[in-house]
XYZ file of C-alpha atoms in Angstrom:
353
model
C 9.391 -50.252 14.028
C 8.008 -47.829 16.640
C 8.907 -44.128 16.495
C 11.526 -43.003 18.978
C 10.759 -40.770 21.944
C 12.282 -37.806 20.069
C 9.390 -38.009 17.638
C 6.999 -36.750 20.316
C 8.240 -33.186 19.868
C 8.040 -33.606 16.108
C 4.391 -34.650 16.448
C 3.602 -31.657 18.684
C 5.328 -29.460 16.105
C 3.207 -30.969 13.304
C -0.020 -30.344 15.248
C 1.073 -26.784 16.062
C 1.849 -26.084 12.412
C -1.620 -27.330 11.460
C -3.245 -25.015 14.006
C -1.210 -22.060 12.716
C -2.186 -22.909 9.141
C -5.885 -23.050 10.002
C -5.993 -19.859 12.096
C -8.277 -17.087 10.815
C -6.637 -13.699 11.263
C -8.072 -10.230 11.876
C -5.353 -7.681 12.558
C -3.381 -8.783 15.636
C -5.943 -11.420 16.666
C -6.784 -14.882 15.385
C -9.442 -17.519 15.925
C -10.367 -21.005 14.749
C -13.438 -22.684 13.288
C -14.340 -26.245 14.181
C -15.422 -26.364 17.831
C -18.354 -28.809 18.188
C -21.590 -27.058 19.101
C -24.647 -29.059 20.119
C -28.094 -27.715 19.266
C -31.471 -29.182 20.188
C -34.414 -28.675 17.855
C -37.724 -30.413 18.418
C -36.101 -32.653 21.029
C -33.477 -33.826 18.535
C -29.823 -33.045 19.300
C -27.510 -32.253 16.400
C -23.852 -31.273 16.294
C -22.434 -28.456 14.219
C -19.195 -26.481 14.141
C -18.604 -23.035 15.558
C -15.962 -20.401 16.271
C -13.806 -20.750 19.387
C -14.768 -18.706 22.404
C -12.258 -17.031 24.754
C -12.110 -19.729 27.466
C -9.387 -22.263 28.205
C -11.509 -25.401 27.839
C -12.568 -25.015 24.205
C -11.459 -21.499 23.299
C -8.449 -19.510 22.177
C -6.930 -19.245 25.685
C -6.277 -22.979 25.721
C -4.846 -23.003 22.211
C -2.514 -20.161 23.227
C -1.105 -22.244 26.103
C -0.134 -25.080 23.774
C 1.389 -22.834 21.109
C 3.320 -20.818 23.706
C 4.784 -23.983 25.226
C 5.569 -25.260 21.741
C 7.462 -22.056 20.976
C 9.493 -22.521 24.162
C 10.392 -26.046 23.042
C 11.163 -25.297 19.383
C 11.940 -21.597 19.037
C 9.694 -21.382 15.948
C 8.456 -17.775 15.730
C 5.147 -18.679 14.069
C 4.078 -20.451 17.257
C 4.850 -17.379 19.382
C 3.074 -15.046 16.973
C -0.057 -17.222 16.819
C -0.121 -17.796 20.583
C -0.006 -14.043 21.149
C -2.789 -13.473 18.610
C -4.923 -16.203 20.211
C -4.683 -14.680 23.673
C -5.399 -11.230 22.228
C -8.604 -12.669 20.810
C -9.530 -13.923 24.280
C -8.795 -10.483 25.747
C -11.212 -8.928 23.272
C -14.031 -11.104 24.695
C -13.614 -10.676 28.442
C -17.068 -9.148 28.802
C -18.717 -12.228 27.287
C -18.197 -14.545 30.278
C -21.434 -15.241 32.187
C -21.343 -13.958 35.786
C -21.661 -17.466 37.245
C -18.499 -18.709 35.465
C -16.211 -15.676 35.753
C -14.034 -17.202 38.485
C -13.821 -20.669 36.895
C -10.589 -22.052 35.484
C -11.779 -24.040 32.506
C -14.730 -21.865 31.467
C -13.959 -18.484 33.059
C -11.551 -15.622 33.534
C -9.113 -17.558 35.717
C -8.292 -19.688 32.675
C -7.655 -16.579 30.558
C -5.331 -15.163 33.220
C -3.533 -18.504 33.499
C -3.031 -18.513 29.722
C -1.633 -14.978 29.887
C 0.893 -16.061 32.526
C 1.870 -19.146 30.510
C 2.287 -17.105 27.333
C 4.280 -14.449 29.171
C 6.683 -17.033 30.603
C 7.061 -19.170 27.465
C 7.236 -16.327 24.955
C 8.885 -13.596 27.023
C 5.966 -11.140 26.791
C 6.140 -9.431 30.178
C 3.079 -7.210 29.704
C 0.879 -10.323 29.687
C 1.835 -10.909 33.332
C 0.456 -7.483 34.210
C -2.721 -8.136 32.216
C -3.247 -11.482 33.929
C -2.917 -9.934 37.387
C -5.342 -7.151 36.470
C -7.917 -9.716 35.359
C -7.559 -11.676 38.593
C -7.750 -8.506 40.694
C -11.047 -7.749 38.954
C -12.327 -11.262 39.661
C -11.227 -11.129 43.303
C -12.881 -7.747 43.795
C -16.204 -8.803 42.287
C -18.769 -8.361 45.080
C -21.245 -10.531 43.184
C -19.015 -13.599 43.520
C -20.776 -16.198 45.637
C -19.969 -19.538 44.094
C -17.079 -21.520 42.642
C -18.373 -24.367 40.533
C -15.033 -25.564 39.128
C -12.711 -27.412 41.579
C -9.841 -26.966 39.101
C -9.916 -23.241 39.882
C -8.249 -23.821 43.264
C -5.042 -25.560 42.068
C -4.813 -23.106 39.163
C -4.983 -20.131 41.534
C -2.446 -21.719 43.865
C -0.062 -22.398 40.995
C -0.327 -18.736 39.959
C 0.167 -17.642 43.584
C 3.274 -19.812 43.895
C 4.720 -18.229 40.776
C 3.931 -14.591 41.618
C 3.601 -14.630 45.447
C 0.552 -12.366 45.276
C -1.518 -12.691 48.444
C -4.898 -11.959 46.886
C -4.588 -15.082 44.688
C -4.142 -17.239 47.797
C -7.094 -15.496 49.434
C -9.264 -16.100 46.361
C -8.217 -19.766 46.264
C -9.185 -20.112 49.933
C -12.533 -18.446 49.264
C -13.175 -20.875 46.402
C -12.172 -23.759 48.653
C -14.670 -22.685 51.270
C -17.371 -22.702 48.588
C -16.365 -26.236 47.553
C -16.030 -27.645 51.066
C -19.456 -29.305 51.104
C -19.009 -30.982 47.736
C -18.195 -34.640 47.280
C -15.984 -36.177 44.612
C -12.268 -36.545 44.120
C -11.887 -33.213 42.318
C -13.162 -31.357 45.384
C -10.813 -33.501 47.504
C -7.890 -32.520 45.275
C -8.740 -28.852 45.731
C -8.812 -29.292 49.517
C -5.450 -31.077 49.433
C -3.846 -28.238 47.509
C -5.230 -25.712 49.985
C -3.846 -27.730 52.893
C -0.454 -27.789 51.195
C -0.544 -24.012 50.675
C -2.038 -22.924 54.007
C -1.463 -25.770 56.467
C -5.073 -25.490 57.625
C -6.090 -28.909 58.945
C -9.765 -28.547 58.095
C -8.899 -28.697 54.404
C -6.943 -31.905 54.976
C -9.772 -33.430 56.982
C -12.303 -32.631 54.259
C -10.074 -34.170 51.587
C -9.349 -37.333 53.547
C -13.025 -37.840 54.397
C -13.591 -38.228 50.659
C -10.430 -40.103 49.697
C -10.639 -42.648 52.514
C -14.322 -43.414 52.008
C -15.137 -46.885 50.698
C -16.039 -46.753 47.904
C -14.422 -43.425 47.097
C -16.926 -40.658 46.472
C -16.303 -39.881 42.821
C -17.953 -37.816 40.144
C -15.365 -38.525 37.498
C -13.231 -41.300 36.034
C -10.308 -43.353 37.355
C -7.749 -40.955 35.882
C -8.882 -38.190 38.231
C -9.129 -40.577 41.198
C -5.572 -41.735 40.572
C -4.351 -38.141 40.405
C -5.988 -37.340 43.732
C -4.269 -40.292 45.428
C -0.914 -39.364 43.903
C -1.207 -35.794 45.130
C -2.279 -36.988 48.582
C 0.838 -39.165 48.758
C 3.043 -36.252 47.645
C 1.602 -33.836 50.190
C 0.905 -36.142 53.140
C 3.521 -38.870 52.720
C 1.020 -41.594 53.662
C 1.904 -44.917 51.991
C -1.776 -45.856 52.027
C -2.352 -43.261 49.303
C 0.600 -44.591 47.316
C -0.937 -48.069 47.444
C -4.315 -46.755 46.310
C -2.677 -44.773 43.520
C -0.863 -47.890 42.321
C -4.109 -49.865 42.284
C -5.985 -47.247 40.256
C -3.061 -46.704 37.881
C -2.815 -50.432 37.218
C -6.528 -50.447 36.368
C -6.116 -47.536 33.956
C -3.065 -49.151 32.432
C -4.905 -52.437 31.850
C -7.571 -50.604 29.871
C -5.077 -49.250 27.358
C -3.093 -52.430 26.823
C -5.194 -53.239 23.750
C -5.578 -50.095 21.690
C -8.248 -49.969 19.011
C -9.095 -47.602 16.178
C -12.381 -46.535 17.781
C -11.064 -44.309 20.589
C -11.192 -40.804 21.962
C -7.698 -39.330 22.164
C -8.584 -36.096 23.993
C -7.532 -34.868 27.442
C -10.756 -34.981 29.477
C -11.727 -38.643 29.096
C -9.618 -40.053 26.278
C -6.323 -41.869 25.891
C -4.349 -38.700 26.525
C -5.969 -38.419 29.972
C -5.118 -42.032 30.829
C -1.555 -41.692 29.573
C -1.098 -38.394 31.417
C -1.995 -40.188 34.657
C 0.658 -42.795 33.864
C 3.223 -40.038 33.354
C 2.374 -38.538 36.751
C 2.336 -41.927 38.476
C 5.687 -42.803 36.962
C 7.150 -39.519 38.206
C 5.699 -39.643 41.732
C 6.113 -43.367 42.418
C 9.281 -43.932 40.394
C 7.744 -46.504 38.030
C 9.564 -46.242 34.704
C 7.354 -48.935 33.204
C 4.292 -46.707 33.556
C 5.999 -43.938 31.642
C 6.862 -46.443 28.914
C 3.171 -47.348 28.663
C 2.334 -43.653 28.238
C 4.962 -43.469 25.516
C 3.361 -46.491 23.875
C 0.090 -44.564 23.696
C 1.936 -41.668 22.086
C 3.677 -43.938 19.596
C 0.385 -45.596 18.714
C -1.171 -42.183 18.016
C 1.728 -41.274 15.750
C 1.394 -44.489 13.754
C -2.393 -44.367 13.572
C -3.083 -40.658 12.985
C -0.041 -38.396 12.629
C 1.948 -40.531 10.175
C -0.751 -40.354 7.488
C -2.226 -36.999 8.621
C -5.561 -38.536 9.564
C -8.096 -36.719 11.794
C -7.446 -37.227 15.505
C -10.519 -38.502 17.406
C -11.340 -35.642 19.740
C -14.623 -36.624 21.322
C -16.763 -35.207 18.519
C -19.512 -37.520 17.312
C -18.664 -36.506 13.750
C -14.937 -37.167 14.052
C -13.837 -33.595 13.348
C -10.357 -32.307 14.117
C -11.457 -29.757 16.737
C -8.798 -27.085 17.431
C -9.500 -26.661 21.155
C -7.487 -27.648 24.212
C -9.651 -30.056 26.187
C -11.466 -31.674 23.266
C -9.129 -31.042 20.380
C -5.769 -30.756 18.694
C -4.230 -28.218 21.088
C -4.672 -30.586 24.015
C -3.345 -33.558 22.062
C -0.348 -31.475 21.032
C 0.191 -30.502 24.668
C 0.108 -34.178 25.622
C 2.914 -34.853 23.126
C 4.910 -31.982 24.637
C 4.428 -33.690 28.011
C 5.727 -36.943 26.545
C 8.745 -35.069 25.212
C 9.508 -33.362 28.553
C 7.030 -33.873 31.398
C 9.219 -31.889 33.817
C 9.332 -28.690 31.764
C 5.679 -29.017 30.667
C 3.364 -29.440 33.688
C -0.022 -31.095 33.520
C -3.027 -28.770 33.410
C -5.597 -31.530 33.883
C -6.481 -30.393 37.397
C -9.916 -31.945 37.581
C -12.911 -32.238 35.299
């Protein structure tokens, strides 16, 4: 008998409790051990474990987002306390971001600010809003900024601008978009689409459509990201051609997960969670309930295979470790289960990888 949909929140709760149990505390801050670190010695690559950094992708900022959202869903104070401690750890390491990644969402300060806003909203900690805006003001005022290497930075900035209606965030997003304009790939197209939606500037739309309507599509990523780009194009532009393309890609992704096996990656960037998250979005945008049910099937399979017997979740590590991080670890898997529980209240943060 398959678990019911209500068990998705229970699974997220179980993962959150495990993260809280494993946190290493120092005063009002906490961190985690277990992030895969690759080292190369004498041309031989080996994988070890390390402490989380401050970033969203594999650091404490990402873990804080999951735990804050989990607190909002459950009201369990331990999740709020640990989320706050995790983001405080990130704040203590702001000077450790390399100059060329400071503006980036997944690996830079924009991700830390986004986590502060998420934690403020989910946990009711208003001062984190002020801290997040101060960080972004510092990033926007950095005269050394001359490149934006992460297309996900644009939709993240626009989401923050929509929430706080702060003009400099829109200006920074536009500046990043200008830096990305000459890039190919669906993630750059998605960034251009979001800028068109926010500004109405036709050149952003033209750049996006030049990529999305090419045959074959210029892509630097997998089908999950391509499907997301088509879905967003349909939402923003209302062109049924994009809906048809989104359906085609989603059907392809769905066919790949019809036969689940034990040897899988469950993480958000390239794993089953990424594929199922696309199905959730496609079901919402195109009104296909069957696609959501397939995403739920993935979640139920994960519960039966890993959560039920407390087995390690496959997170992309070659050694099969339970990494704590967001994009390649337990926090991201837990966030996926929160999305399964309530995909309206818990928005996707897989903007483009």
